[in-house]
PDB file of C-alpha atoms and ligand atoms in Angstrom:
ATOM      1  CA  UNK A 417    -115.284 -25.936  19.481  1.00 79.00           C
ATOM      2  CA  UNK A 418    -116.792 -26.906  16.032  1.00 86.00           C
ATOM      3  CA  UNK A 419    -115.520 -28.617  13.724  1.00 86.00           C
ATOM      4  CA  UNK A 420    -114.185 -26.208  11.654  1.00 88.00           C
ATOM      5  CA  UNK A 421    -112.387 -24.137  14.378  1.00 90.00           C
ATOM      6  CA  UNK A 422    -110.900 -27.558  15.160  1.00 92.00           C
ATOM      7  CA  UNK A 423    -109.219 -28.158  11.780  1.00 92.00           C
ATOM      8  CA  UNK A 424    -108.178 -25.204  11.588  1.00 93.00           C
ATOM      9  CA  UNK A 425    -105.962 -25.767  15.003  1.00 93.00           C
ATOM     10  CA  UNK A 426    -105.185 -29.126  13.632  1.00 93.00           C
ATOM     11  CA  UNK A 427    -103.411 -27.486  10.249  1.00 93.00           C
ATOM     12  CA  UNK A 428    -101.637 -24.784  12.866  1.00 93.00           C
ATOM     13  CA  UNK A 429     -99.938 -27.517  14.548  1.00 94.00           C
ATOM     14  CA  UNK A 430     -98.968 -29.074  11.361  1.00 94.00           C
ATOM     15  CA  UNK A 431     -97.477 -26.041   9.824  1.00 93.00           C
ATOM     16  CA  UNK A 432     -95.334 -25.048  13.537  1.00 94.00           C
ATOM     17  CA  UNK A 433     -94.289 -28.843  13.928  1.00 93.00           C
ATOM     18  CA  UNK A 434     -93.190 -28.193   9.544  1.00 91.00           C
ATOM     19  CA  UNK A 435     -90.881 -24.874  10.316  1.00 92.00           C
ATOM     20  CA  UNK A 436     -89.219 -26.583  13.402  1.00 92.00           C
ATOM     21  CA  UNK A 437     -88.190 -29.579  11.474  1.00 91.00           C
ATOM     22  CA  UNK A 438     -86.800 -27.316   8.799  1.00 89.00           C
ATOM     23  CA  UNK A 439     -84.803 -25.185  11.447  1.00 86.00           C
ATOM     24  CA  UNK A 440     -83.886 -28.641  12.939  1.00 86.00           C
ATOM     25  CA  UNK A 441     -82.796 -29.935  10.010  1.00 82.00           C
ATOM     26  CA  UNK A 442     -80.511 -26.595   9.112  1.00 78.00           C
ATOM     27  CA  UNK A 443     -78.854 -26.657  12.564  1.00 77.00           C
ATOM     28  CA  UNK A 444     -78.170 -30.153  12.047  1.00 76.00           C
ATOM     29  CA  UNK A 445     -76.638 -29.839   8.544  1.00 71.00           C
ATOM     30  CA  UNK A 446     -74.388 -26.955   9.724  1.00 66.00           C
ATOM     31  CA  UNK A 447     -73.707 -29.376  12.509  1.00 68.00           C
ATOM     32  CA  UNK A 448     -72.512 -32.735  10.698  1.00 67.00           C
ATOM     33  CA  UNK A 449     -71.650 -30.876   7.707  1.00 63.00           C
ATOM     34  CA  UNK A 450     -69.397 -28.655   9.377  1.00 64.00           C
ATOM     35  CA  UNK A 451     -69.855 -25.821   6.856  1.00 68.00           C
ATOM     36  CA  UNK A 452     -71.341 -22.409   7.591  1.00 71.00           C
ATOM     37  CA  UNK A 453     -73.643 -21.001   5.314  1.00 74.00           C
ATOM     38  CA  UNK A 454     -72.336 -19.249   2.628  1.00 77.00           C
ATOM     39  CA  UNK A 455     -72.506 -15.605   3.018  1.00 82.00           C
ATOM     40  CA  UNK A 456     -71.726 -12.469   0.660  1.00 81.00           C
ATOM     41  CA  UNK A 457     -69.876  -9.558   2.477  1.00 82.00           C
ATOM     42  CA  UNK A 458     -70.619  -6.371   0.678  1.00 77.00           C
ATOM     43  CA  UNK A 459     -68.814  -4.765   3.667  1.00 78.00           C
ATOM     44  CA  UNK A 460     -65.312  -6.117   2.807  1.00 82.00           C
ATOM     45  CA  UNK A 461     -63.604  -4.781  -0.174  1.00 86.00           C
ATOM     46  CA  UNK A 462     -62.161  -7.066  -2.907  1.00 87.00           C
ATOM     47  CA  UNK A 463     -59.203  -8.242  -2.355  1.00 89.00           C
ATOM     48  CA  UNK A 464     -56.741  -9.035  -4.885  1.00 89.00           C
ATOM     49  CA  UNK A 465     -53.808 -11.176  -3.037  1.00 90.00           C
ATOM     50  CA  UNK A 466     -54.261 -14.618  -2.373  1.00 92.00           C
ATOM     51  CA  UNK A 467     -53.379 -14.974   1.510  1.00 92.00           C
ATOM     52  CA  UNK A 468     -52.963 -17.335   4.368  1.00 93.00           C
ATOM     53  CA  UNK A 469     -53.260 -15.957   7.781  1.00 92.00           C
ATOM     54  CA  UNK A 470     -53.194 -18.016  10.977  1.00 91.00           C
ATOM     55  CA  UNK A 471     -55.278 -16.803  13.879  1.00 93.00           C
ATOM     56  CA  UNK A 472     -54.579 -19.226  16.337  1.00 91.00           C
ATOM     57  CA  UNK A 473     -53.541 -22.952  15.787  1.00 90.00           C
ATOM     58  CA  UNK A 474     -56.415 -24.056  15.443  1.00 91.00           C
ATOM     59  CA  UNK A 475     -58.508 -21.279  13.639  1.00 94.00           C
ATOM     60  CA  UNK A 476     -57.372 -20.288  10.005  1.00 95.00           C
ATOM     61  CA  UNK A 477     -57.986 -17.725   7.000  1.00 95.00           C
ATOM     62  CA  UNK A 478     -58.121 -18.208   3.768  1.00 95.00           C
ATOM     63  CA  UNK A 479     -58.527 -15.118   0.940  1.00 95.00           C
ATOM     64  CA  UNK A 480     -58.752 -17.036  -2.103  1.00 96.00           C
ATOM     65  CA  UNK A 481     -58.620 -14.827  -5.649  1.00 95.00           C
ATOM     66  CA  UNK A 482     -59.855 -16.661  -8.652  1.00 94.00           C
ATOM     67  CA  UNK A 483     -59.268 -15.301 -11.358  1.00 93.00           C
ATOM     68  CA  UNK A 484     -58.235 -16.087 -15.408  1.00 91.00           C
ATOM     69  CA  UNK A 485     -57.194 -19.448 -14.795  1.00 90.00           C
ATOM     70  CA  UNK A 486     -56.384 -19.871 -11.347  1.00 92.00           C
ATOM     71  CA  UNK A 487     -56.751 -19.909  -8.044  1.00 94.00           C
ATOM     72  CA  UNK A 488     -54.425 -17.885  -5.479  1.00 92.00           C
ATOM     73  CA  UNK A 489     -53.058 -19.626  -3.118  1.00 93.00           C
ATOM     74  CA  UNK A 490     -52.689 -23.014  -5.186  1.00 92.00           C
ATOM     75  CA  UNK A 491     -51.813 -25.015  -1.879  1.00 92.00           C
ATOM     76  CA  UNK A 492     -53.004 -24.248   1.442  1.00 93.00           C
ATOM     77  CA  UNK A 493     -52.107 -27.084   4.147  1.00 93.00           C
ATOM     78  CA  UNK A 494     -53.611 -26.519   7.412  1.00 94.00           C
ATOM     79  CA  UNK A 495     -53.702 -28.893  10.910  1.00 94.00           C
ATOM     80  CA  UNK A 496     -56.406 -31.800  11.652  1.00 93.00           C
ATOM     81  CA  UNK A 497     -59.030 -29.888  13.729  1.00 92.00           C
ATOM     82  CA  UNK A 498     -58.684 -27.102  12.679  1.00 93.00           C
ATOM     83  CA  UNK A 499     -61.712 -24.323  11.287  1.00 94.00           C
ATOM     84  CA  UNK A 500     -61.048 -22.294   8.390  1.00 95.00           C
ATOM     85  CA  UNK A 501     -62.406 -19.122   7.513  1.00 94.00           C
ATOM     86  CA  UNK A 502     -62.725 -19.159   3.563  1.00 95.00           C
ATOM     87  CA  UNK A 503     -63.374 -15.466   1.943  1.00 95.00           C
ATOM     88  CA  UNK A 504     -63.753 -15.521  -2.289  1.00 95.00           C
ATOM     89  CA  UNK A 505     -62.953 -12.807  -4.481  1.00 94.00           C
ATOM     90  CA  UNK A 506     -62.129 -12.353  -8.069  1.00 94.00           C
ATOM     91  CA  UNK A 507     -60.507  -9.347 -10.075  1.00 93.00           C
ATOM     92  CA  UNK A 508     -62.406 -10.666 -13.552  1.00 92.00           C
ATOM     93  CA  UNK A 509     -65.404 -12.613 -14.210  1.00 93.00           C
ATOM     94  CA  UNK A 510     -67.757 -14.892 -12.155  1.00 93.00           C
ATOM     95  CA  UNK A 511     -65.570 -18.124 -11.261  1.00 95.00           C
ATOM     96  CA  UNK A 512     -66.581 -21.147  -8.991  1.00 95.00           C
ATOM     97  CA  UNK A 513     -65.135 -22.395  -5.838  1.00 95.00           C
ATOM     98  CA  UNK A 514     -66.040 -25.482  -4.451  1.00 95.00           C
ATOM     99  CA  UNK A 515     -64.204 -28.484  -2.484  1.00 94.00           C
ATOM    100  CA  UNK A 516     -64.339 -31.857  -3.641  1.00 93.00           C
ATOM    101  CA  UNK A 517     -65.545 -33.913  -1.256  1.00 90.00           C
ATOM    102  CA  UNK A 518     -66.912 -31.262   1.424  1.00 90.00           C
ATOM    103  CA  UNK A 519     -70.003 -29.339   0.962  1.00 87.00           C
ATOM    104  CA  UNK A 520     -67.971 -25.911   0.840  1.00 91.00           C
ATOM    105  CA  UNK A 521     -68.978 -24.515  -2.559  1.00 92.00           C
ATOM    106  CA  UNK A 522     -69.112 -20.768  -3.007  1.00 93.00           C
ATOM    107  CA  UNK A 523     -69.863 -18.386  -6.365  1.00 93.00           C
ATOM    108  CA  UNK A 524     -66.594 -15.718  -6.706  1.00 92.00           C
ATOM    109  CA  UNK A 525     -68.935 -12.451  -8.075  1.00 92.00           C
ATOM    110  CA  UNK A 526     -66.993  -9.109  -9.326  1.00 91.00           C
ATOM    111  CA  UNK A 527     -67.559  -6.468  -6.556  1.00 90.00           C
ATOM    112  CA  UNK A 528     -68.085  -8.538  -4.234  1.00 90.00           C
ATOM    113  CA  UNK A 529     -66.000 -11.086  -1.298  1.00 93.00           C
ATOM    114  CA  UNK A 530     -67.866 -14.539  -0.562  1.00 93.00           C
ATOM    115  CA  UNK A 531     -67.493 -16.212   2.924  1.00 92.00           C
ATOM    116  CA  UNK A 532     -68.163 -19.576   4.757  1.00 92.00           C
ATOM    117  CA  UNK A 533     -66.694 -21.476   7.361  1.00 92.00           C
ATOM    118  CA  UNK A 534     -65.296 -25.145   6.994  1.00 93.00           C
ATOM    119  CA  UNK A 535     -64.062 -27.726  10.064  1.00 92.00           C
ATOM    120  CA  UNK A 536     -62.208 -30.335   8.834  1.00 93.00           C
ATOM    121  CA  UNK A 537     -62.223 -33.361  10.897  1.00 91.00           C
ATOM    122  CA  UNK A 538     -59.651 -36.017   9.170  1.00 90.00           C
ATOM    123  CA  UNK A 539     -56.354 -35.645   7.207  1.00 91.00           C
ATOM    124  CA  UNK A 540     -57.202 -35.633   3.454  1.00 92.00           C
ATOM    125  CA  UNK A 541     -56.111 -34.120   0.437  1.00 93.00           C
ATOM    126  CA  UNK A 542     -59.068 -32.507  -1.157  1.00 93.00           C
ATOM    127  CA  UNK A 543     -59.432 -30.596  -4.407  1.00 94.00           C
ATOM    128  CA  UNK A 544     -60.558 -27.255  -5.200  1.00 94.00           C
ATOM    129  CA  UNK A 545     -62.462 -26.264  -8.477  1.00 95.00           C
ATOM    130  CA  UNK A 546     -64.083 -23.821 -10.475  1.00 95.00           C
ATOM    131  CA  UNK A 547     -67.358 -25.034 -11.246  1.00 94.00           C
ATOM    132  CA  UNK A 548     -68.564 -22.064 -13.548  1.00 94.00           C
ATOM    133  CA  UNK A 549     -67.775 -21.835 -16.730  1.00 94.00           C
ATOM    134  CA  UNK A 550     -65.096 -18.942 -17.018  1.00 93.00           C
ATOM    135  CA  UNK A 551     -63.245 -19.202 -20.467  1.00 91.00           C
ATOM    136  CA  UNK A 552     -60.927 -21.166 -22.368  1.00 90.00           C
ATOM    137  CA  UNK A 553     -58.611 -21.983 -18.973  1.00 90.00           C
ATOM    138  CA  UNK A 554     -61.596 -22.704 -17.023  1.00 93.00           C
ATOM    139  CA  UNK A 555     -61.038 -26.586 -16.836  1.00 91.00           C
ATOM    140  CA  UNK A 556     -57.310 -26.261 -15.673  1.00 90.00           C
ATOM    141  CA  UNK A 557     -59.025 -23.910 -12.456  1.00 93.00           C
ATOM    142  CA  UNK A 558     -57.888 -25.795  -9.938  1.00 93.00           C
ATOM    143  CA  UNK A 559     -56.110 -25.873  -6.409  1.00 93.00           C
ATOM    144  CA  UNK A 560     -54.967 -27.886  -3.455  1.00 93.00           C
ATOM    145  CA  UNK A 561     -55.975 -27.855   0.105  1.00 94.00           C
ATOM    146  CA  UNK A 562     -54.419 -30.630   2.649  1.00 94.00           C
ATOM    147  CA  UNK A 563     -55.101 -31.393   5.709  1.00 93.00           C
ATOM    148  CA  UNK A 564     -52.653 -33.074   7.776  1.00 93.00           C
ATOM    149  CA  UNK A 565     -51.697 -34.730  11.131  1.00 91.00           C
ATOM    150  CA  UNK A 566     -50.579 -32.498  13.782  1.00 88.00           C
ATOM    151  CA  UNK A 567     -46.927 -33.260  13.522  1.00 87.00           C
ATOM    152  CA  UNK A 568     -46.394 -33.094   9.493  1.00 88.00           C
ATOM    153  CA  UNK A 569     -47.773 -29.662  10.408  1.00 89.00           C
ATOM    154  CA  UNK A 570     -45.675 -28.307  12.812  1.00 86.00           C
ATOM    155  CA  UNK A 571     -42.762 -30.108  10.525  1.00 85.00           C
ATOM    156  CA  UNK A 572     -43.774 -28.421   8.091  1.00 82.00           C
ATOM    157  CA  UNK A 573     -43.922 -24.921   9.729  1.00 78.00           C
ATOM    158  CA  UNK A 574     -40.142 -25.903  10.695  1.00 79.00           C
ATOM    159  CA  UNK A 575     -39.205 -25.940   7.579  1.00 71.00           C
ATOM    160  CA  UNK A 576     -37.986 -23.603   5.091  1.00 63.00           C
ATOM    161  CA  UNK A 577     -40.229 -22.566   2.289  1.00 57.00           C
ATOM    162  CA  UNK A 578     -39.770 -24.422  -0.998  1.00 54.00           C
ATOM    163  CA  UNK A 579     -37.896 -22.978  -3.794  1.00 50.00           C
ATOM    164  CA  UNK A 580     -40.629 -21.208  -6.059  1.00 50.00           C
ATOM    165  CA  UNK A 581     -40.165 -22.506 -10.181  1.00 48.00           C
ATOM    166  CA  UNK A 582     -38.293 -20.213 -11.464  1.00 45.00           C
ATOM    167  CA  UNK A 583     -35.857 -19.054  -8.398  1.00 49.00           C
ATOM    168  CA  UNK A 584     -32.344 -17.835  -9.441  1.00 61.00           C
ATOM    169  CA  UNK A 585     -33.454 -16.961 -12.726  1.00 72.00           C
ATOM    170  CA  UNK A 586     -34.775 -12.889 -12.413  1.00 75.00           C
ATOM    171  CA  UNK A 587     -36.826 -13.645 -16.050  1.00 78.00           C
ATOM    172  CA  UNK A 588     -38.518 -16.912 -15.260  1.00 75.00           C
ATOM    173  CA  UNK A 589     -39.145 -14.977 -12.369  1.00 76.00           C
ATOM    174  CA  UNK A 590     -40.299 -12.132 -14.041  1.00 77.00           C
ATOM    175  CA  UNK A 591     -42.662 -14.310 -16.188  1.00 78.00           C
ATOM    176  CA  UNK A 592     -43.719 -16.309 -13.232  1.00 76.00           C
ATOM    177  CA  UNK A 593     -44.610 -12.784 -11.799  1.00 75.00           C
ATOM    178  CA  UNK A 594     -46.661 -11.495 -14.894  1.00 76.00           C
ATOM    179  CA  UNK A 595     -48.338 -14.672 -15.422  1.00 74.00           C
ATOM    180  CA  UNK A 596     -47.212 -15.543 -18.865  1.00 80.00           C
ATOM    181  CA  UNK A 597     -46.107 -19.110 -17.600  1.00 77.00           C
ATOM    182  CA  UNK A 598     -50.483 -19.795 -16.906  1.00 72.00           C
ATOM    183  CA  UNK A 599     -50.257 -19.757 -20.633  1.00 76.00           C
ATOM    184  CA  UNK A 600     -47.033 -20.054 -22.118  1.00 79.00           C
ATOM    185  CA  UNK A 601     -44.715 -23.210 -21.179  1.00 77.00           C
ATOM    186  CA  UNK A 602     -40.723 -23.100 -21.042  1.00 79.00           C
ATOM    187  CA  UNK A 603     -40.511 -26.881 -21.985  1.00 75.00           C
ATOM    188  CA  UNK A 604     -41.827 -26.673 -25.391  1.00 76.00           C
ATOM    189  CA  UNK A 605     -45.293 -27.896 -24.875  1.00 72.00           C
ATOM    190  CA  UNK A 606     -48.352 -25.766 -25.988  1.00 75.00           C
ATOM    191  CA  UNK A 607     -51.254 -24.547 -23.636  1.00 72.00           C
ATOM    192  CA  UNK A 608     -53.572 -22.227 -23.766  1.00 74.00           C
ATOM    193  CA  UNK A 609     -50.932 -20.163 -25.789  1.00 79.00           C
ATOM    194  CA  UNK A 610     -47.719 -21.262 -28.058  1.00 83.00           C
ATOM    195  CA  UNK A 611     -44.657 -22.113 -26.219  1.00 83.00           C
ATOM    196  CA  UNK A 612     -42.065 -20.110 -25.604  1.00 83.00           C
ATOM    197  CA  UNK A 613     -39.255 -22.899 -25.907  1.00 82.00           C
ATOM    198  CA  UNK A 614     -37.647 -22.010 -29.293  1.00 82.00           C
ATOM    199  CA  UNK A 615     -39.518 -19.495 -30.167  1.00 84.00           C
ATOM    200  CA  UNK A 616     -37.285 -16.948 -31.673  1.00 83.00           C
ATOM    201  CA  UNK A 617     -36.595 -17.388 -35.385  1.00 83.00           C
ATOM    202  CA  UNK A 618     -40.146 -19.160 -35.661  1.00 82.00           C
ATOM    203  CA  UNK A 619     -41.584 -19.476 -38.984  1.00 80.00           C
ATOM    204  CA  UNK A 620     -45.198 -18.418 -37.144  1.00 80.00           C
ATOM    205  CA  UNK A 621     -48.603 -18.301 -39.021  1.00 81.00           C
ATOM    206  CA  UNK A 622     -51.418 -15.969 -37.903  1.00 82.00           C
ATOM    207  CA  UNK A 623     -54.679 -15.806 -37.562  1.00 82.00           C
ATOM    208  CA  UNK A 624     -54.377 -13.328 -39.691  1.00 83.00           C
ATOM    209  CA  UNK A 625     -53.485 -15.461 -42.719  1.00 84.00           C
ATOM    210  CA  UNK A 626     -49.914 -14.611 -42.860  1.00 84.00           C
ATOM    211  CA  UNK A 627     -46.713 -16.105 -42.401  1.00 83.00           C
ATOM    212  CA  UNK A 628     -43.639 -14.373 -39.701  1.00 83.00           C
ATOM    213  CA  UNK A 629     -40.796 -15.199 -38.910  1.00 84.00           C
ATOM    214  CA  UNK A 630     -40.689 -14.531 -34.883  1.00 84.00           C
ATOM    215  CA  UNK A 631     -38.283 -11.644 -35.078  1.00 84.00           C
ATOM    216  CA  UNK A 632     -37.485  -8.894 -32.204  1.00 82.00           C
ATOM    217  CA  UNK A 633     -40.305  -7.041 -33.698  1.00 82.00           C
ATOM    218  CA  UNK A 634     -42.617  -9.375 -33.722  1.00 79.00           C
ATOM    219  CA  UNK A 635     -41.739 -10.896 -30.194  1.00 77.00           C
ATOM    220  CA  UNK A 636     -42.228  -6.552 -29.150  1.00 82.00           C
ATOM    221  CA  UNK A 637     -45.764  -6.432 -30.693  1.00 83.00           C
ATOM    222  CA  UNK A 638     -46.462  -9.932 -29.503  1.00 83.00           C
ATOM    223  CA  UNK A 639     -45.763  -8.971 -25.703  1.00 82.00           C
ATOM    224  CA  UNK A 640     -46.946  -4.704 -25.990  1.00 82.00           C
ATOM    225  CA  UNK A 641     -50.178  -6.052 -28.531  1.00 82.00           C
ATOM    226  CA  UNK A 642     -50.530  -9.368 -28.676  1.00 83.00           C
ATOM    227  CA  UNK A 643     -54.238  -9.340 -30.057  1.00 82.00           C
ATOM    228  CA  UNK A 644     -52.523  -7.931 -33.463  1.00 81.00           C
ATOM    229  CA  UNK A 645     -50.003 -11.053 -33.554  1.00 83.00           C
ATOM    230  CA  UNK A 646     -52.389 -13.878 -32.756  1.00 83.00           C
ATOM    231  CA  UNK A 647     -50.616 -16.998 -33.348  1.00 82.00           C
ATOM    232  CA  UNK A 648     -53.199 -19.648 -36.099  1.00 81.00           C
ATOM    233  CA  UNK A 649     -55.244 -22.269 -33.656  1.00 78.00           C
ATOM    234  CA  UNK A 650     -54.804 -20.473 -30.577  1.00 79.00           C
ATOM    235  CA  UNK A 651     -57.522 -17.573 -28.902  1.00 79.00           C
ATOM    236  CA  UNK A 652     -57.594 -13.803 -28.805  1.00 81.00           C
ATOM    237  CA  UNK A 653     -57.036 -14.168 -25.382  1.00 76.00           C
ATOM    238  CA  UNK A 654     -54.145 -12.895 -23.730  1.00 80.00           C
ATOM    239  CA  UNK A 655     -53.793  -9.733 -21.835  1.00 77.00           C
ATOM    240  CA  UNK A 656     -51.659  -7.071 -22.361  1.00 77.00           C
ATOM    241  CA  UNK A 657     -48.497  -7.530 -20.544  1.00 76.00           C
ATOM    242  CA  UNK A 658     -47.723  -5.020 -17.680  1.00 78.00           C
ATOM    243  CA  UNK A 659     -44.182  -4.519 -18.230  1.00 81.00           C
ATOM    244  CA  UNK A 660     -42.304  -1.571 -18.220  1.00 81.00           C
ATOM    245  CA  UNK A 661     -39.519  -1.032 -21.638  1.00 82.00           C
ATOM    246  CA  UNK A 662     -36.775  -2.471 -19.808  1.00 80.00           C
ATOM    247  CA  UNK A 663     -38.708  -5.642 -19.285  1.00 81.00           C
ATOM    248  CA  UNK A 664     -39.564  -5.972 -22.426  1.00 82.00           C
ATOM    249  CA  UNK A 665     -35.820  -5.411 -23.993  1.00 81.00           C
ATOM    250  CA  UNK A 666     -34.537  -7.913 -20.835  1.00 81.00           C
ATOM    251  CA  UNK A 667     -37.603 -10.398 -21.605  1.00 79.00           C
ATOM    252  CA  UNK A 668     -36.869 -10.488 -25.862  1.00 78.00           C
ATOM    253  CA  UNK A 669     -33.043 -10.945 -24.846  1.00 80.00           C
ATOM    254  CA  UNK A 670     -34.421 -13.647 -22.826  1.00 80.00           C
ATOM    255  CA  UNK A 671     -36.142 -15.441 -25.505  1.00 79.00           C
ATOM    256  CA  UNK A 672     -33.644 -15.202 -28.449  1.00 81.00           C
ATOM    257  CA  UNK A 673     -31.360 -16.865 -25.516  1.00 78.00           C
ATOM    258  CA  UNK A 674     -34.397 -19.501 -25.151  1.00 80.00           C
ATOM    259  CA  UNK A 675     -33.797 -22.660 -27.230  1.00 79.00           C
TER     260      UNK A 675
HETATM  261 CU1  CUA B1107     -62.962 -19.969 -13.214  1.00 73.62          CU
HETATM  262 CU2  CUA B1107     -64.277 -21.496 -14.398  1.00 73.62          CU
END
């Protein structure tokens, strides 16, 4: 053999020995990691309820929407042991999903559902975030997922379902439903948009320069067009409201009603 045919074996072995410490090393990462590699599913369509479905009690699935600021569901608790199927989507814009602490960290694209599998191992309380920038509520993205002994989870299944905010009340519920309350508090403390606490009768100035006082036409134009009635040192940003005239008449009695 000369010497050249001989070096040339010598870098062969090299390179095979390289690619089967990389595989090695992926197999073992999946392994101690106990995340899957994140995969995008252009066979599933977009989905746009948050869900929780339990396939056996030790196998779960997540659906997680993100969307304009939140995630859906905000809490999922599953058992010790158990592996979770996590599948991303989001109605809007590109949002982040990843949870602290674990290396489960997935993009949510438009068009598209994102997947990976997670094990978890211990009982912890881990957050969820979006980690791409996503608007003005991006920071406040943010979710829980607990894991928990075996017994608080059965308990737990035992139990009824907490009260949602807003039960008993058909317009907090309504708002709830619509998503005004992401924005808008009850309590009197601003967020991303004014209160709603007191806000009939408001002496209210615009971005617009001027002055209103927050009347039952103004609260109508505020809810049917609310980039026209932009409230001075808050964003453009809220949606029109999905609400049908009733609504709107029920939701304005509402707020007159809402000191
Ligand atoms: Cu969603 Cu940042």
């Amino acid at each position: 053999m000369t010497p050249a045919l001989k070096l040339e074996r010598r870098i062969l072995i090299i390179a095979t020995a390289f690619v089967i410490v990389l595989f090695g090393l992926a197999a073992m990462a999946i392994n101690m990691f106990h995340v899957g590699l994140p995969t995008c599913l252009t066979d599933i369509k977009p989905f746009q309820k948050g869900e929780f479905i339990t396939h056996s009690p030790t196998h779960y699935e997540v659906h997680y929407v993100a969307k304009m600021w939140d995630f859906e569901p905000a809490e999922v608790v599953v058992p010790v042991g158990s592996t979770v199927d996590v599948y991303l989507s989001t109605p809007d814009v590109t949002h982040g999903l990843i949870l602290l602490g674990t290396d489960l960290n997935l993009m949510a694209v438009p068009g598209v559902v994102n997947y990976a599998r997670i094990k978890f191992d211990q009982p912890q309380n881990y957050q969820l975030l979006c980690h791409e920038y996503c608007g003005t509520g991006h920071e406040r993205m943010a979710a829980n997922l607990r894991v928990v002994d075996a017994a608080t989870f059965a308990a737990r299944q035992a139990a009824p379902s907490p009260t949602p905010q807003g039960q008993g009340d058909p317009m907090a519920k309504l708002l709830e439903a619509k998503d005004c309350l992401t924005c808008h508090s009850l309590d009197g403390s601003d967020g991303i948009g004014p209160t709603l606490k007191g806000i009939y009768g408001r002496r209210t100035r615009l971005t617009n320069g001027s002055t209103v006082t927050a009347d039952e036409a103004y609260l109508r134009e505020a809810i049917v067009n609310p980039s026209e009635t932009v409230v001075a040192g808050f964003d453009d940003v809220m949606p029109k409201a999905e609400l049908t005239d009733e609504e709107v008449n029920a939701l304005i009695e509402y707020l007159k009603n809402l000191k």
